[in-house]
């Protein structure tokens, strides 16, 4: 953020004749699978980051892997940049197209290919919705653990590309910890299988490299996910605090007591109020902060953990503790948290969702500085927080049609990201870099580290055709951006008091 | 200059020298995993003196340590805080180091339920072939900035760079642990493992050896008790059992020849069973000798997996097989990270 522009000048694009390209595509794709008229392309102009719309030259919606191979070969031959798109819920602009590029949309590949209830895995196509997997495996008492709040819409291919997390990832891990195998197609149009049906495979861990690679290395065409047995019982505690810092310390107390909750989320007053007005989840409007803390397991286990956690919470200064009475109540409490982004979107027309992760102990300091920055940039910010794993989602609210609010919001976002790096954290915990945080990559990494990323990118995509200009900045871009690389965990001017 | 800086300077000059002479460096902690790989080549660079836990805050669930730190020192520090390395790394020698643990990527009995080394690595600090000091990942639980180089390094056996320091996620130790034994043959043991793994119980390890299936439950007192009631079977307190599996000190592993490790679909069955030890809910099978790598790979391929020669490889021979496309990509990764082939030449692959 801060002067984001799509930057392709480092990636010379052969200007290609749209007509020729469309004709070539139509030689192996159906008419409905090739979109080239402006009105057909507008639905693809942005993802969840709405501030920078752009329609692609052509969008293609293949129906199978073979067509994907052909598309890749063709784009490679015509030297056209390609952007992949799953469900378009990404929040960092990863799926935003190029005006001179092809958008490869995976929405037609939405088949669950195979479920193995005994071996506890499922093979799915990339366009399958995250939630559809657990819905389909429910009858076997199995589920797919990573549950991003966007799970009813986002695709598993997008999840792999972003290494998405969810509210249960402290205990159950991120996408990378829950997939066994991936098929992907390279820019040359070759199919490669990585991972295995076992728990590991020889050589370098390419599965880890592909996960979170933001569409820069290849297109994911099939994913084998791990399934877990559905816990017998789950129950959630909602705890209110009259002070944000106390809530933050309570999180550390829970961990110190040896408890790893299935989910551990925090919201500040602004987020609570926005959610409560949006869907009425029964949240405490007068609290300064609240925690949602879930236990799952056998009935007896949950009962004992809920008791233990409740004690810890009261000791940590909770003013009120509510335990979900049944599953409907539990889901209602979670529904509030899961709708936090759209709820905040109701307060003002636009919001930027930041995604830094910090060492949890720095939370009070970080929240204080984020609050102070509200004054600096004259904008409001609500905070939602995957508290268990230190992943912050400050939601900067603005109205892009009002004066220079968009620009101020960009600067505010940039300042928050830089703060996360300063305290020893990272600019993105789960939403990815995309175009949104491309400049902040220059702050988190030095040139040699970035060069390592670029070398890996070149190993897969020697001419930089896949999602060029995103996720990993070129060294030139960083030189132009001009901000200094901040050494992790060292504040830039530690002696200057912070106000 | 502090001694750690001296250490780093020494590493840098050894790497520079090797690079200049087109030699390879072989990074070594205590040598406890020297048995593994295609061959051992190059000038030994020893990390043992580069030691120490640099950061550990139990409530953050993160520990950072230098590569030469003895694994036992790390485990002691964690134990004092009632925490553990959840992937139960095999030491395979009393002086095993933390760096070796990350670089070998080997995990113990808890792997199937909790994850492997690569699932817990959060960040690494690395010296590359140009002697540049690089950091990837971090000390926080979630981080998707840039490609996941830290996990790529886990299990790379010193072939992509010299790990100076790593940060890993740690977990609380379970309050209670109980091991239950069932008398079964291979086939019924495989079915039982899958059945148990599909139940909502705190299963933390399964191992079948010599017609006995061991299943470990870990968690709160009550969770373990209830789960035991559910699955039945006899509980025995065989204290060293899991340790002997993790460390391969169990009598099954006391043999000569080639030890194959098959990583396959957990439900894979055979018509005739070899003398094998089965772990990780059915997905890992250990077999002594009996046949060739090709033959084991054939079975593994039919069941979505791979065979590896774990011990007793003929130096210079390949320890596994992979598809042409995959092999090509592996080579490209190696070239991207270590273009001159300075690190661990031929440790993992026969040609590079
Ligand atoms: C309301 C809301 C809540 C959210 N909550 C969470 C959350 O809790 N946790 C979280 O982690 N994220 C969250 N997100 C972000 C987003 O949903 C995830 O990043 C998700 O994984 C994106 O999936 P998608 O299918 O929409 O991908 P897209 O937005 O279509 O694409 C995302 C990136 O993946 C690439 N890509 C997509 N498919 C493929 C493929 N098959 N092969 C290769 N590359 C591909 C694209 O090029 C792009 O770079 C949220 C978003 C919204 C709008």
PDB file of C-alpha atoms in Angstrom, chain A residues 368-483:
ATOM      1  CA  UNK A 368      -1.920   1.306  21.310  1.00  0.00           C
ATOM      2  CA  UNK A 369       0.028   2.553  18.315  1.00  0.00           C
ATOM      3  CA  UNK A 370      -2.694   1.538  15.889  1.00  0.00           C
ATOM      4  CA  UNK A 371      -5.137   3.563  17.978  1.00  0.00           C
ATOM      5  CA  UNK A 372      -2.813   6.566  17.999  1.00  0.00           C
ATOM      6  CA  UNK A 373      -2.527   6.373  14.228  1.00  0.00           C
ATOM      7  CA  UNK A 374      -6.284   6.835  13.930  1.00  0.00           C
ATOM      8  CA  UNK A 375      -5.597  10.445  14.804  1.00  0.00           C
ATOM      9  CA  UNK A 376      -2.580  10.745  12.516  1.00  0.00           C
ATOM     10  CA  UNK A 377      -4.514   9.587   9.487  1.00  0.00           C
ATOM     11  CA  UNK A 378      -7.896  10.791  10.687  1.00  0.00           C
ATOM     12  CA  UNK A 379      -9.564   7.447   9.996  1.00  0.00           C
ATOM     13  CA  UNK A 380     -11.214   4.780  12.142  1.00  0.00           C
ATOM     14  CA  UNK A 381      -9.811   1.312  12.619  1.00  0.00           C
ATOM     15  CA  UNK A 382     -11.531  -1.740  14.129  1.00  0.00           C
ATOM     16  CA  UNK A 383      -9.469  -4.712  15.262  1.00  0.00           C
ATOM     17  CA  UNK A 384     -10.172  -8.388  14.794  1.00  0.00           C
ATOM     18  CA  UNK A 385      -7.458 -10.717  15.919  1.00  0.00           C
ATOM     19  CA  UNK A 386      -6.621 -14.418  15.590  1.00  0.00           C
ATOM     20  CA  UNK A 387      -5.302 -14.014  19.117  1.00  0.00           C
ATOM     21  CA  UNK A 388      -3.987 -17.522  19.575  1.00  0.00           C
ATOM     22  CA  UNK A 389      -1.487 -17.177  16.789  1.00  0.00           C
ATOM     23  CA  UNK A 390      -0.793 -13.466  16.851  1.00  0.00           C
ATOM     24  CA  UNK A 391      -2.456 -12.668  13.528  1.00  0.00           C
ATOM     25  CA  UNK A 392      -3.957  -9.159  13.567  1.00  0.00           C
ATOM     26  CA  UNK A 393      -6.689  -7.929  11.244  1.00  0.00           C
ATOM     27  CA  UNK A 394      -6.951  -4.172  11.707  1.00  0.00           C
ATOM     28  CA  UNK A 395      -9.827  -3.016   9.496  1.00  0.00           C
ATOM     29  CA  UNK A 396      -9.243   0.512   8.253  1.00  0.00           C
ATOM     30  CA  UNK A 397     -12.570   2.096   7.382  1.00  0.00           C
ATOM     31  CA  UNK A 398     -12.853   4.773   4.714  1.00  0.00           C
ATOM     32  CA  UNK A 399     -14.920   6.163   1.883  1.00  0.00           C
ATOM     33  CA  UNK A 400     -12.989   6.106  -1.368  1.00  0.00           C
ATOM     34  CA  UNK A 401     -15.269   8.791  -2.801  1.00  0.00           C
ATOM     35  CA  UNK A 402     -14.460  11.224  -0.029  1.00  0.00           C
ATOM     36  CA  UNK A 403     -11.465  13.519  -0.585  1.00  0.00           C
ATOM     37  CA  UNK A 404      -8.144  11.754  -0.149  1.00  0.00           C
ATOM     38  CA  UNK A 405      -9.456   9.089   2.199  1.00  0.00           C
ATOM     39  CA  UNK A 406      -8.257   6.242  -0.035  1.00  0.00           C
ATOM     40  CA  UNK A 407      -4.764   7.637  -0.036  1.00  0.00           C
ATOM     41  CA  UNK A 408      -4.805   8.162   3.739  1.00  0.00           C
ATOM     42  CA  UNK A 409      -6.077   4.619   4.218  1.00  0.00           C
ATOM     43  CA  UNK A 410      -3.206   3.290   2.091  1.00  0.00           C
ATOM     44  CA  UNK A 411      -0.700   5.184   4.180  1.00  0.00           C
ATOM     45  CA  UNK A 412      -2.333   4.041   7.407  1.00  0.00           C
ATOM     46  CA  UNK A 413      -2.199   0.428   6.222  1.00  0.00           C
ATOM     47  CA  UNK A 414       1.438   0.767   5.238  1.00  0.00           C
ATOM     48  CA  UNK A 415       2.283   2.211   8.644  1.00  0.00           C
ATOM     49  CA  UNK A 416       0.591  -0.720  10.402  1.00  0.00           C
ATOM     50  CA  UNK A 417       2.484  -3.258   8.313  1.00  0.00           C
ATOM     51  CA  UNK A 418       5.777  -1.553   9.008  1.00  0.00           C
ATOM     52  CA  UNK A 419       4.949  -1.559  12.697  1.00  0.00           C
ATOM     53  CA  UNK A 420       4.377  -5.330  12.560  1.00  0.00           C
ATOM     54  CA  UNK A 421       7.830  -5.853  11.030  1.00  0.00           C
ATOM     55  CA  UNK A 422       9.363  -3.521  13.612  1.00  0.00           C
ATOM     56  CA  UNK A 423       8.090  -5.545  16.559  1.00  0.00           C
ATOM     57  CA  UNK A 424       9.442  -8.764  15.076  1.00  0.00           C
ATOM     58  CA  UNK A 425       6.417  -9.875  13.095  1.00  0.00           C
ATOM     59  CA  UNK A 426       5.423 -10.087   9.465  1.00  0.00           C
ATOM     60  CA  UNK A 427       3.371  -8.075   6.980  1.00  0.00           C
ATOM     61  CA  UNK A 428       1.060 -10.959   6.208  1.00  0.00           C
ATOM     62  CA  UNK A 429      -0.129 -13.931   8.227  1.00  0.00           C
ATOM     63  CA  UNK A 430      -2.636 -15.453   5.819  1.00  0.00           C
ATOM     64  CA  UNK A 431      -3.935 -13.067   3.136  1.00  0.00           C
ATOM     65  CA  UNK A 432      -0.795 -12.923   1.048  1.00  0.00           C
ATOM     66  CA  UNK A 433       1.219 -10.084  -0.426  1.00  0.00           C
ATOM     67  CA  UNK A 434      -0.465  -9.732  -3.819  1.00  0.00           C
ATOM     68  CA  UNK A 435      -0.168  -6.172  -5.062  1.00  0.00           C
ATOM     69  CA  UNK A 436      -1.356  -4.757  -1.782  1.00  0.00           C
ATOM     70  CA  UNK A 437       1.770  -5.331   0.290  1.00  0.00           C
ATOM     71  CA  UNK A 438       4.314  -5.531  -2.490  1.00  0.00           C
ATOM     72  CA  UNK A 439       6.148  -2.429  -1.291  1.00  0.00           C
ATOM     73  CA  UNK A 440       6.285  -3.645   2.292  1.00  0.00           C
ATOM     74  CA  UNK A 441       8.134  -6.752   1.102  1.00  0.00           C
ATOM     75  CA  UNK A 442      11.074  -4.365   0.606  1.00  0.00           C
ATOM     76  CA  UNK A 443      10.842  -3.518   4.287  1.00  0.00           C
ATOM     77  CA  UNK A 444      10.575  -7.044   5.591  1.00  0.00           C
ATOM     78  CA  UNK A 445      13.287  -8.535   3.351  1.00  0.00           C
ATOM     79  CA  UNK A 446      16.645  -7.276   2.177  1.00  0.00           C
ATOM     80  CA  UNK A 447      17.743  -7.478  -1.448  1.00  0.00           C
ATOM     81  CA  UNK A 448      19.539 -10.790  -1.073  1.00  0.00           C
ATOM     82  CA  UNK A 449      16.530 -12.436   0.475  1.00  0.00           C
ATOM     83  CA  UNK A 450      14.301 -11.048  -2.253  1.00  0.00           C
ATOM     84  CA  UNK A 451      16.776 -12.295  -4.835  1.00  0.00           C
ATOM     85  CA  UNK A 452      16.403 -15.803  -3.391  1.00  0.00           C
ATOM     86  CA  UNK A 453      12.637 -15.556  -3.906  1.00  0.00           C
ATOM     87  CA  UNK A 454      13.177 -14.270  -7.435  1.00  0.00           C
ATOM     88  CA  UNK A 455      15.536 -17.156  -8.198  1.00  0.00           C
ATOM     89  CA  UNK A 456      12.906 -19.643  -7.038  1.00  0.00           C
ATOM     90  CA  UNK A 457      10.311 -17.886  -9.169  1.00  0.00           C
ATOM     91  CA  UNK A 458      12.606 -18.115 -12.201  1.00  0.00           C
ATOM     92  CA  UNK A 459      13.138 -21.828 -11.585  1.00  0.00           C
ATOM     93  CA  UNK A 460       9.434 -22.367 -12.314  1.00  0.00           C
ATOM     94  CA  UNK A 461       8.685 -19.454 -14.575  1.00  0.00           C
ATOM     95  CA  UNK A 462      11.839 -18.254 -16.362  1.00  0.00           C
ATOM     96  CA  UNK A 463      10.164 -15.405 -18.225  1.00  0.00           C
ATOM     97  CA  UNK A 464       7.942 -14.147 -15.458  1.00  0.00           C
ATOM     98  CA  UNK A 465       4.582 -14.803 -17.101  1.00  0.00           C
ATOM     99  CA  UNK A 466       2.675 -16.003 -14.037  1.00  0.00           C
ATOM    100  CA  UNK A 467       1.116 -13.225 -11.997  1.00  0.00           C
ATOM    101  CA  UNK A 468       4.007 -10.862 -12.805  1.00  0.00           C
ATOM    102  CA  UNK A 469       4.660  -7.924 -10.528  1.00  0.00           C
ATOM    103  CA  UNK A 470       2.882  -9.489  -7.551  1.00  0.00           C
ATOM    104  CA  UNK A 471       3.948 -11.089  -4.259  1.00  0.00           C
ATOM    105  CA  UNK A 472       7.689 -10.673  -4.809  1.00  0.00           C
ATOM    106  CA  UNK A 473       8.924  -7.201  -5.794  1.00  0.00           C
ATOM    107  CA  UNK A 474      11.811  -6.724  -8.179  1.00  0.00           C
ATOM    108  CA  UNK A 475      14.883  -5.104  -6.684  1.00  0.00           C
ATOM    109  CA  UNK A 476      14.282  -2.086  -8.911  1.00  0.00           C
ATOM    110  CA  UNK A 477      10.875  -1.630  -7.459  1.00  0.00           C
ATOM    111  CA  UNK A 478      12.325  -1.656  -3.959  1.00  0.00           C
ATOM    112  CA  UNK A 479      14.973   0.861  -4.984  1.00  0.00           C
ATOM    113  CA  UNK A 480      12.238   3.153  -6.302  1.00  0.00           C
ATOM    114  CA  UNK A 481      10.064   2.640  -3.259  1.00  0.00           C
ATOM    115  CA  UNK A 482      13.067   3.851  -1.327  1.00  0.00           C
ATOM    116  CA  UNK A 483      12.057   2.702   2.138  1.00  0.00           C
TER     117      UNK A 483
END
